[in-house]
PDB file of C-alpha atoms in Angstrom:
ATOM      1  CA  GLU A   1     -34.708 -33.922  29.221  1.00 61.00           C
ATOM      2  CA  ALA A   2     -38.369 -33.994  28.265  1.00 77.00           C
ATOM      3  CA  GLY A   3     -39.207 -33.380  24.645  1.00 90.00           C
ATOM      4  CA  VAL A   4     -42.009 -31.317  23.191  1.00 94.00           C
ATOM      5  CA  THR A   5     -45.354 -32.468  24.502  1.00 95.00           C
ATOM      6  CA  GLN A   6     -48.804 -31.848  23.116  1.00 96.00           C
ATOM      7  CA  PHE A   7     -52.247 -32.294  24.562  1.00 97.00           C
ATOM      8  CA  PRO A   8     -54.607 -33.837  23.718  1.00 97.00           C
ATOM      9  CA  SER A   9     -53.261 -36.517  21.432  1.00 94.00           C
ATOM     10  CA  HIS A  10     -56.612 -36.783  19.705  1.00 95.00           C
ATOM     11  CA  SER A  11     -59.728 -34.643  19.733  1.00 96.00           C
ATOM     12  CA  VAL A  12     -63.036 -35.299  18.042  1.00 97.00           C
ATOM     13  CA  ILE A  13     -65.471 -32.389  17.967  1.00 97.00           C
ATOM     14  CA  GLU A  14     -68.513 -31.345  16.008  1.00 97.00           C
ATOM     15  CA  LYS A  15     -68.542 -28.572  13.491  1.00 97.00           C
ATOM     16  CA  GLY A  16     -69.135 -25.261  15.243  1.00 97.00           C
ATOM     17  CA  GLN A  17     -67.555 -26.308  18.516  1.00 97.00           C
ATOM     18  CA  THR A  18     -64.398 -24.928  20.045  1.00 98.00           C
ATOM     19  CA  VAL A  19     -61.179 -26.814  20.656  1.00 98.00           C
ATOM     20  CA  THR A  20     -57.998 -25.738  22.382  1.00 98.00           C
ATOM     21  CA  LEU A  21     -54.725 -27.503  21.716  1.00 98.00           C
ATOM     22  CA  ARG A  22     -51.785 -27.169  24.028  1.00 98.00           C
ATOM     23  CA  CYS A  23     -48.059 -27.392  23.409  1.00 98.00           C
ATOM     24  CA  ASP A  24     -45.280 -27.496  25.978  1.00 97.00           C
ATOM     25  CA  PRO A  25     -41.921 -26.824  24.312  1.00 96.00           C
ATOM     26  CA  ILE A  26     -38.569 -28.076  25.499  1.00 94.00           C
ATOM     27  CA  SER A  27     -37.612 -26.112  28.594  1.00 93.00           C
ATOM     28  CA  GLY A  28     -35.584 -23.041  27.709  1.00 91.00           C
ATOM     29  CA  HIS A  29     -36.534 -22.983  24.029  1.00 93.00           C
ATOM     30  CA  ASP A  30     -37.562 -19.486  23.047  1.00 92.00           C
ATOM     31  CA  ASN A  31     -38.831 -20.459  19.607  1.00 93.00           C
ATOM     32  CA  LEU A  32     -42.165 -22.223  19.348  1.00 95.00           C
ATOM     33  CA  TYR A  33     -43.844 -23.147  16.091  1.00 95.00           C
ATOM     34  CA  TRP A  34     -47.211 -24.526  15.087  1.00 97.00           C
ATOM     35  CA  TYR A  35     -47.674 -26.568  11.929  1.00 96.00           C
ATOM     36  CA  ARG A  36     -50.507 -28.687  10.644  1.00 95.00           C
ATOM     37  CA  ARG A  37     -50.990 -31.459   8.175  1.00 91.00           C
ATOM     38  CA  VAL A  38     -54.351 -31.775   6.546  1.00 88.00           C
ATOM     39  CA  MET A  39     -55.077 -35.268   5.236  1.00 78.00           C
ATOM     40  CA  GLY A  40     -52.877 -36.139   2.280  1.00 73.00           C
ATOM     41  CA  LYS A  41     -51.365 -32.700   2.041  1.00 81.00           C
ATOM     42  CA  GLU A  42     -48.017 -31.311   3.046  1.00 85.00           C
ATOM     43  CA  ILE A  43     -47.162 -30.103   6.532  1.00 91.00           C
ATOM     44  CA  LYS A  44     -47.777 -26.374   6.591  1.00 93.00           C
ATOM     45  CA  PHE A  45     -46.392 -23.690   8.840  1.00 94.00           C
ATOM     46  CA  LEU A  46     -48.956 -21.803  10.893  1.00 96.00           C
ATOM     47  CA  LEU A  47     -47.017 -19.458  13.138  1.00 94.00           C
ATOM     48  CA  HIS A  48     -43.869 -18.804  15.114  1.00 93.00           C
ATOM     49  CA  PHE A  49     -43.445 -17.394  18.607  1.00 94.00           C
ATOM     50  CA  VAL A  50     -40.259 -15.996  20.024  1.00 92.00           C
ATOM     51  CA  LYS A  51     -40.885 -16.119  23.729  1.00 93.00           C
ATOM     52  CA  GLU A  52     -44.347 -14.608  24.100  1.00 94.00           C
ATOM     53  CA  SER A  53     -44.280 -12.573  20.888  1.00 94.00           C
ATOM     54  CA  LYS A  54     -45.682 -13.671  17.556  1.00 93.00           C
ATOM     55  CA  GLN A  55     -42.758 -13.464  15.148  1.00 90.00           C
ATOM     56  CA  ASP A  56     -44.598 -14.725  12.100  1.00 90.00           C
ATOM     57  CA  GLU A  57     -48.250 -15.688  11.815  1.00 93.00           C
ATOM     58  CA  SER A  58     -48.410 -15.685   8.038  1.00 91.00           C
ATOM     59  CA  GLY A  59     -49.588 -19.290   7.917  1.00 93.00           C
ATOM     60  CA  MET A  60     -52.677 -18.897  10.080  1.00 95.00           C
ATOM     61  CA  PRO A  61     -55.575 -19.807   7.790  1.00 92.00           C
ATOM     62  CA  ASN A  62     -58.172 -17.386   9.123  1.00 92.00           C
ATOM     63  CA  ASN A  63     -59.420 -15.575  12.195  1.00 94.00           C
ATOM     64  CA  ARG A  64     -61.023 -18.705  13.605  1.00 96.00           C
ATOM     65  CA  PHE A  65     -57.556 -19.672  14.777  1.00 97.00           C
ATOM     66  CA  LEU A  66     -56.034 -17.960  17.805  1.00 97.00           C
ATOM     67  CA  ALA A  67     -52.631 -18.807  19.221  1.00 97.00           C
ATOM     68  CA  GLU A  68     -51.240 -17.572  22.494  1.00 97.00           C
ATOM     69  CA  ARG A  69     -48.078 -18.035  24.471  1.00 97.00           C
ATOM     70  CA  THR A  70     -48.549 -16.134  27.674  1.00 86.00           C
ATOM     71  CA  GLY A  71     -45.395 -15.952  29.736  1.00 88.00           C
ATOM     72  CA  GLY A  72     -43.342 -17.392  26.935  1.00 86.00           C
ATOM     73  CA  THR A  73     -43.678 -20.989  28.103  1.00 93.00           C
ATOM     74  CA  TYR A  74     -46.463 -23.218  26.822  1.00 97.00           C
ATOM     75  CA  SER A  75     -48.689 -22.260  23.939  1.00 98.00           C
ATOM     76  CA  THR A  76     -52.318 -22.833  23.085  1.00 98.00           C
ATOM     77  CA  LEU A  77     -54.001 -22.922  19.710  1.00 98.00           C
ATOM     78  CA  LYS A  78     -57.731 -22.387  19.779  1.00 98.00           C
ATOM     79  CA  VAL A  79     -60.044 -23.087  16.890  1.00 97.00           C
ATOM     80  CA  GLN A  80     -63.420 -21.384  17.198  1.00 97.00           C
ATOM     81  CA  PRO A  81     -65.729 -22.316  15.601  1.00 97.00           C
ATOM     82  CA  ALA A  82     -64.255 -25.452  14.106  1.00 97.00           C
ATOM     83  CA  GLU A  83     -65.025 -26.349  10.496  1.00 96.00           C
ATOM     84  CA  LEU A  84     -64.709 -29.688   8.704  1.00 96.00           C
ATOM     85  CA  GLU A  85     -61.629 -28.535   6.797  1.00 95.00           C
ATOM     86  CA  ASP A  86     -59.790 -27.940  10.087  1.00 96.00           C
ATOM     87  CA  SER A  87     -59.400 -31.695  10.541  1.00 95.00           C
ATOM     88  CA  GLY A  88     -55.805 -32.813  10.491  1.00 94.00           C
ATOM     89  CA  VAL A  89     -52.754 -33.237  12.667  1.00 92.00           C
ATOM     90  CA  TYR A  90     -51.433 -30.187  14.460  1.00 96.00           C
ATOM     91  CA  PHE A  91     -47.751 -30.255  15.294  1.00 95.00           C
ATOM     92  CA  CYS A  92     -45.839 -28.075  17.655  1.00 96.00           C
ATOM     93  CA  ALA A  93     -42.069 -27.634  17.520  1.00 94.00           C
ATOM     94  CA  SER A  94     -39.483 -25.716  19.484  1.00 94.00           C
ATOM     95  CA  SER A  95     -35.918 -24.630  18.919  1.00 91.00           C
ATOM     96  CA  GLN A  96     -33.292 -22.434  20.423  1.00 88.00           C
ATOM     97  CA  GLY A  97     -30.406 -20.160  19.666  1.00 78.00           C
ATOM     98  CA  LEU A  98     -28.190 -20.298  16.613  1.00 72.00           C
ATOM     99  CA  ARG A  99     -29.672 -23.639  15.594  1.00 70.00           C
ATOM    100  CA  ALA A 100     -33.181 -22.232  15.517  1.00 71.00           C
ATOM    101  CA  TYR A 101     -33.836 -24.001  12.222  1.00 71.00           C
ATOM    102  CA  GLU A 102     -33.301 -27.418  13.870  1.00 79.00           C
ATOM    103  CA  GLN A 103     -36.707 -27.895  15.325  1.00 88.00           C
ATOM    104  CA  TYR A 104     -37.848 -30.550  17.762  1.00 90.00           C
ATOM    105  CA  PHE A 105     -41.360 -31.698  17.111  1.00 91.00           C
ATOM    106  CA  GLY A 106     -44.037 -32.982  19.427  1.00 92.00           C
ATOM    107  CA  PRO A 107     -46.199 -36.022  18.676  1.00 91.00           C
ATOM    108  CA  GLY A 108     -49.001 -33.914  17.298  1.00 93.00           C
ATOM    109  CA  THR A 109     -52.686 -33.575  18.065  1.00 95.00           C
ATOM    110  CA  ARG A 110     -55.032 -35.290  15.673  1.00 93.00           C
ATOM    111  CA  LEU A 111     -58.135 -33.130  15.307  1.00 96.00           C
ATOM    112  CA  THR A 112     -61.245 -34.596  13.764  1.00 96.00           C
ATOM    113  CA  VAL A 113     -64.163 -32.289  13.073  1.00 96.00           C
ATOM    114  CA  THR A 114     -67.416 -34.089  12.261  1.00 96.00           C
TER     115      THR A 114
ATOM    116  CA  SER B   1     -45.508 -28.112  -7.659  1.00 31.00           C
ATOM    117  CA  GLN B   2     -44.765 -27.508  -3.996  1.00 36.00           C
ATOM    118  CA  GLN B   3     -41.513 -26.473  -2.393  1.00 49.00           C
ATOM    119  CA  GLY B   4     -39.938 -29.613  -1.009  1.00 60.00           C
ATOM    120  CA  GLU B   5     -41.802 -32.115  -3.141  1.00 69.00           C
ATOM    121  CA  GLU B   6     -40.886 -35.723  -2.489  1.00 75.00           C
ATOM    122  CA  ASP B   7     -40.798 -38.536  -4.959  1.00 76.00           C
ATOM    123  CA  PRO B   8     -41.988 -41.245  -4.932  1.00 80.00           C
ATOM    124  CA  GLN B   9     -45.115 -40.685  -2.876  1.00 86.00           C
ATOM    125  CA  ALA B  10     -45.042 -44.295  -1.700  1.00 90.00           C
ATOM    126  CA  LEU B  11     -42.377 -46.964  -1.733  1.00 92.00           C
ATOM    127  CA  SER B  12     -42.467 -50.607  -0.630  1.00 94.00           C
ATOM    128  CA  ILE B  13     -39.308 -52.672  -0.420  1.00 94.00           C
ATOM    129  CA  GLN B  14     -38.096 -55.885   1.156  1.00 96.00           C
ATOM    130  CA  GLU B  15     -36.244 -55.734   4.436  1.00 96.00           C
ATOM    131  CA  GLY B  16     -32.531 -55.485   3.814  1.00 97.00           C
ATOM    132  CA  GLU B  17     -32.866 -53.592   0.557  1.00 97.00           C
ATOM    133  CA  ASN B  18     -31.921 -49.956   0.109  1.00 97.00           C
ATOM    134  CA  ALA B  19     -34.552 -47.227  -0.160  1.00 96.00           C
ATOM    135  CA  THR B  20     -34.048 -43.985  -2.046  1.00 95.00           C
ATOM    136  CA  MET B  21     -36.307 -40.967  -1.798  1.00 94.00           C
ATOM    137  CA  ASN B  22     -35.971 -37.739  -3.691  1.00 94.00           C
ATOM    138  CA  CYS B  23     -36.929 -34.181  -2.939  1.00 92.00           C
ATOM    139  CA  SER B  24     -37.085 -31.140  -5.172  1.00 91.00           C
ATOM    140  CA  TYR B  25     -37.385 -27.544  -4.145  1.00 89.00           C
ATOM    141  CA  LYS B  26     -37.808 -24.240  -5.918  1.00 86.00           C
ATOM    142  CA  THR B  27     -36.094 -21.401  -4.107  1.00 84.00           C
ATOM    143  CA  SER B  28     -32.576 -20.850  -2.831  1.00 85.00           C
ATOM    144  CA  ILE B  29     -31.797 -22.496   0.464  1.00 86.00           C
ATOM    145  CA  ASN B  30     -28.991 -22.515   2.963  1.00 84.00           C
ATOM    146  CA  ASN B  31     -29.826 -25.944   4.269  1.00 88.00           C
ATOM    147  CA  LEU B  32     -32.202 -28.837   3.705  1.00 91.00           C
ATOM    148  CA  GLN B  33     -33.447 -31.224   6.347  1.00 92.00           C
ATOM    149  CA  TRP B  34     -35.017 -34.649   6.358  1.00 94.00           C
ATOM    150  CA  TYR B  35     -37.584 -35.736   8.915  1.00 93.00           C
ATOM    151  CA  ARG B  36     -39.292 -39.028   9.659  1.00 94.00           C
ATOM    152  CA  GLN B  37     -42.759 -39.552  11.037  1.00 90.00           C
ATOM    153  CA  ASN B  38     -43.729 -42.915  12.418  1.00 85.00           C
ATOM    154  CA  SER B  39     -47.422 -43.661  12.583  1.00 76.00           C
ATOM    155  CA  GLY B  40     -49.017 -41.807  15.478  1.00 66.00           C
ATOM    156  CA  ARG B  41     -45.803 -40.093  16.442  1.00 73.00           C
ATOM    157  CA  GLY B  42     -44.235 -36.707  15.920  1.00 79.00           C
ATOM    158  CA  LEU B  43     -41.637 -35.681  13.412  1.00 86.00           C
ATOM    159  CA  VAL B  44     -38.094 -36.796  14.142  1.00 89.00           C
ATOM    160  CA  HIS B  45     -35.203 -34.808  12.743  1.00 89.00           C
ATOM    161  CA  LEU B  46     -32.915 -37.133  10.805  1.00 93.00           C
ATOM    162  CA  ILE B  47     -30.241 -35.107   9.113  1.00 93.00           C
ATOM    163  CA  LEU B  48     -29.392 -31.630   7.903  1.00 91.00           C
ATOM    164  CA  ILE B  49     -27.264 -30.835   4.886  1.00 94.00           C
ATOM    165  CA  ARG B  50     -25.993 -27.339   4.217  1.00 91.00           C
ATOM    166  CA  SER B  51     -26.033 -25.717   0.802  1.00 90.00           C
ATOM    167  CA  ASN B  52     -22.249 -25.928   0.524  1.00 93.00           C
ATOM    168  CA  GLU B  53     -22.279 -29.670   1.170  1.00 96.00           C
ATOM    169  CA  ARG B  54     -22.885 -32.285  -1.498  1.00 96.00           C
ATOM    170  CA  GLU B  55     -23.181 -35.409   0.600  1.00 97.00           C
ATOM    171  CA  LYS B  56     -23.639 -36.295   4.242  1.00 97.00           C
ATOM    172  CA  HIS B  57     -23.813 -39.554   6.147  1.00 96.00           C
ATOM    173  CA  SER B  58     -25.403 -40.510   9.424  1.00 94.00           C
ATOM    174  CA  GLY B  59     -25.459 -44.194  10.287  1.00 96.00           C
ATOM    175  CA  ARG B  60     -27.452 -45.944   7.573  1.00 97.00           C
ATOM    176  CA  LEU B  61     -28.579 -42.636   6.101  1.00 97.00           C
ATOM    177  CA  ARG B  62     -26.937 -40.902   3.187  1.00 98.00           C
ATOM    178  CA  VAL B  63     -28.170 -37.554   1.948  1.00 97.00           C
ATOM    179  CA  THR B  64     -27.078 -35.801  -1.204  1.00 97.00           C
ATOM    180  CA  LEU B  65     -27.773 -32.258  -2.285  1.00 97.00           C
ATOM    181  CA  ASP B  66     -27.534 -30.842  -5.785  1.00 96.00           C
ATOM    182  CA  THR B  67     -28.170 -27.116  -5.593  1.00 94.00           C
ATOM    183  CA  SER B  68     -27.855 -26.718  -9.370  1.00 94.00           C
ATOM    184  CA  LYS B  69     -30.827 -29.055  -9.815  1.00 94.00           C
ATOM    185  CA  LYS B  70     -32.511 -27.955  -6.601  1.00 93.00           C
ATOM    186  CA  SER B  71     -32.842 -31.540  -5.479  1.00 94.00           C
ATOM    187  CA  SER B  72     -31.860 -33.828  -2.643  1.00 95.00           C
ATOM    188  CA  SER B  73     -31.989 -37.544  -2.079  1.00 96.00           C
ATOM    189  CA  LEU B  74     -32.206 -39.658   1.046  1.00 96.00           C
ATOM    190  CA  LEU B  75     -30.813 -43.171   0.910  1.00 97.00           C
ATOM    191  CA  ILE B  76     -31.519 -45.657   3.674  1.00 97.00           C
ATOM    192  CA  THR B  77     -29.263 -48.676   3.428  1.00 97.00           C
ATOM    193  CA  ALA B  78     -29.993 -52.170   4.734  1.00 97.00           C
ATOM    194  CA  SER B  79     -33.581 -51.263   5.550  1.00 97.00           C
ATOM    195  CA  ARG B  80     -35.323 -52.597   8.646  1.00 96.00           C
ATOM    196  CA  ALA B  81     -38.969 -53.004   9.534  1.00 94.00           C
ATOM    197  CA  ALA B  82     -38.585 -50.114  11.984  1.00 94.00           C
ATOM    198  CA  ASP B  83     -37.780 -47.808   9.059  1.00 96.00           C
ATOM    199  CA  THR B  84     -41.418 -48.005   7.988  1.00 96.00           C
ATOM    200  CA  ALA B  85     -42.574 -44.390   8.231  1.00 95.00           C
ATOM    201  CA  SER B  86     -43.247 -41.252   6.227  1.00 92.00           C
ATOM    202  CA  TYR B  87     -40.218 -39.227   5.246  1.00 94.00           C
ATOM    203  CA  PHE B  88     -40.274 -35.506   4.576  1.00 93.00           C
ATOM    204  CA  CYS B  89     -37.751 -33.042   3.334  1.00 93.00           C
ATOM    205  CA  ALA B  90     -37.970 -29.516   4.679  1.00 92.00           C
ATOM    206  CA  THR B  91     -36.332 -26.246   3.870  1.00 90.00           C
ATOM    207  CA  PRO B  92     -36.149 -23.298   6.259  1.00 85.00           C
ATOM    208  CA  ARG B  93     -37.481 -20.014   4.950  1.00 76.00           C
ATOM    209  CA  GLY B  94     -38.654 -16.814   6.461  1.00 60.00           C
ATOM    210  CA  PHE B  95     -37.306 -14.170   8.800  1.00 55.00           C
ATOM    211  CA  GLY B  96     -34.263 -15.637  10.452  1.00 59.00           C
ATOM    212  CA  ASN B  97     -34.581 -18.532   8.005  1.00 58.00           C
ATOM    213  CA  GLU B  98     -36.506 -20.509  10.596  1.00 78.00           C
ATOM    214  CA  LYS B  99     -39.936 -21.604   9.470  1.00 86.00           C
ATOM    215  CA  LEU B 100     -39.870 -24.897   7.660  1.00 90.00           C
ATOM    216  CA  THR B 101     -41.540 -25.672   4.370  1.00 89.00           C
ATOM    217  CA  PHE B 102     -42.331 -29.352   3.958  1.00 89.00           C
ATOM    218  CA  GLY B 103     -43.256 -31.501   1.023  1.00 82.00           C
ATOM    219  CA  THR B 104     -46.019 -34.077   0.952  1.00 82.00           C
ATOM    220  CA  GLY B 105     -43.667 -36.859   1.998  1.00 88.00           C
ATOM    221  CA  THR B 106     -42.786 -40.369   0.913  1.00 92.00           C
ATOM    222  CA  ARG B 107     -44.527 -43.231   2.652  1.00 92.00           C
ATOM    223  CA  LEU B 108     -41.956 -46.011   3.032  1.00 95.00           C
ATOM    224  CA  THR B 109     -43.078 -49.539   3.856  1.00 95.00           C
ATOM    225  CA  ILE B 110     -40.511 -52.198   4.682  1.00 96.00           C
ATOM    226  CA  ILE B 111     -41.792 -55.699   4.072  1.00 95.00           C
ATOM    227  CA  PRO B 112     -40.320 -58.231   6.540  1.00 91.00           C
TER     228      PRO B 112
END
């Protein structure tokens, strides 16, 4: 069974540009989470989807970040316009059922904003 | 300090030695999890210990939990070069107790 996949693995963009990150969860997992780790800091929760609905988006830093999960399958996280402080590694995770807290993480997308 | 704060921040040991990492947290939990991140890779779930458990083993891993001190430790025995990675503790919080709160992690380096 394929794990959580993320695309791209690395993105380098200039300040003010737009970037879209994609996450494909494990097939059948209703829960999808986005986290990010800014350099040297802890991994922070961004938001949680249950199927196509946003269950909790309390960790989204500001309105430059937009997450979608149309159809309840893959998810995208768009940053527009990107700022220098958005640089970091963005992780996606998925989980299912009664063990929703046991999350399977993807390899992450390293975003560098110059 | 942060929920799920690890200590030490960095640790270097010789291959074959044991490595111990500690984690402290602030709020009540019903479980605590440890994850590993190898360079350039995603987070791998290592072990989960529930609040009513004091110790748990998985292969060369031993996790303890002291809810009275709000702390946990991860022991890796007979370390190997492949254990070189960053280790994070995480506690689930939020609606449905699902979203994870991580600490800053311990960077473990195993010297061959």
